[in-house]
Amino acid sequence: MYLGTAINIEKEKQTELILRQTTDLLEKRNQELDSFAYVVSHDLKAPLRAIANLSQWLEDDLAGQLNSENQRLMELLRQRVYRMEALIHGLLEYSRADRTSQDAEIVDVGELLSEIIDSLAPPSGFTIHLQPNMPKIMTKRILIYQVFANLLSNAIKHHERPDGR
């Protein structure tokens, strides 16, 4: 009986040691992921800001020469840049989702889906129809954004025809 107890104690110590090593390794990997996400976030945001600034400078320099359609397109370019910056920020937050608290908020699903569709810029022959009166839900915005963005992106990417619905 004593030998069995000693063996069980030794197994528990080995299990505890393995668990501690695994936890240490996981913490190290999480720190590496945070560093990577921060670097990628910074490296992607800088060129986006440059694009927004350049488009504004072009529009300012060409004031009076751009027709209203080109002015609208420059503004649309900047809006998409700002949306991409927000998405990058959201992805950075998402990479930390399990380690940081993120407050739930009321999300208008229709507005969220419209934003996602706009950011995905589906091919011209592809039609995405949203039902009216989509619900508003209490959730962590970036998480539901990621789910819908993945679903819609996959639907567009893996559709058999270029004129999808």
PDB file of C-alpha atoms in Angstrom, residues 51-52 55-56 58-59 66-81:
ATOM      1  CA  ILE A  51      -2.556  56.802 -48.048  1.00  0.00           C
ATOM      2  CA  ALA A  52      -5.169  58.881 -46.235  1.00  0.00           C
ATOM      3  CA  SER A  55      -5.293  61.446 -50.842  1.00  0.00           C
ATOM      4  CA  GLN A  56      -6.158  64.514 -48.759  1.00  0.00           C
ATOM      5  CA  LEU A  58      -3.980  65.478 -53.652  1.00  0.00           C
ATOM      6  CA  GLU A  59      -7.527  66.649 -53.152  1.00  0.00           C
ATOM      7  CA  LEU A  66     -11.509  67.563 -59.389  1.00  0.00           C
ATOM      8  CA  ASN A  67     -15.058  66.882 -60.433  1.00  0.00           C
ATOM      9  CA  SER A  68     -17.565  65.889 -57.756  1.00  0.00           C
ATOM     10  CA  GLU A  69     -17.259  62.167 -58.596  1.00  0.00           C
ATOM     11  CA  ASN A  70     -13.480  62.204 -58.091  1.00  0.00           C
ATOM     12  CA  GLN A  71     -13.895  64.120 -54.833  1.00  0.00           C
ATOM     13  CA  ARG A  72     -16.404  61.501 -53.685  1.00  0.00           C
ATOM     14  CA  LEU A  73     -13.944  58.735 -54.600  1.00  0.00           C
ATOM     15  CA  MET A  74     -11.138  60.399 -52.635  1.00  0.00           C
ATOM     16  CA  GLU A  75     -13.409  60.637 -49.597  1.00  0.00           C
ATOM     17  CA  LEU A  76     -14.440  56.999 -50.088  1.00  0.00           C
ATOM     18  CA  LEU A  77     -10.758  56.030 -50.204  1.00  0.00           C
ATOM     19  CA  ARG A  78     -10.131  57.785 -46.885  1.00  0.00           C
ATOM     20  CA  GLN A  79     -13.217  56.230 -45.302  1.00  0.00           C
ATOM     21  CA  ARG A  80     -11.983  52.773 -46.276  1.00  0.00           C
ATOM     22  CA  VAL A  81      -8.533  53.552 -44.924  1.00  0.00           C
TER      23      VAL A  81
END
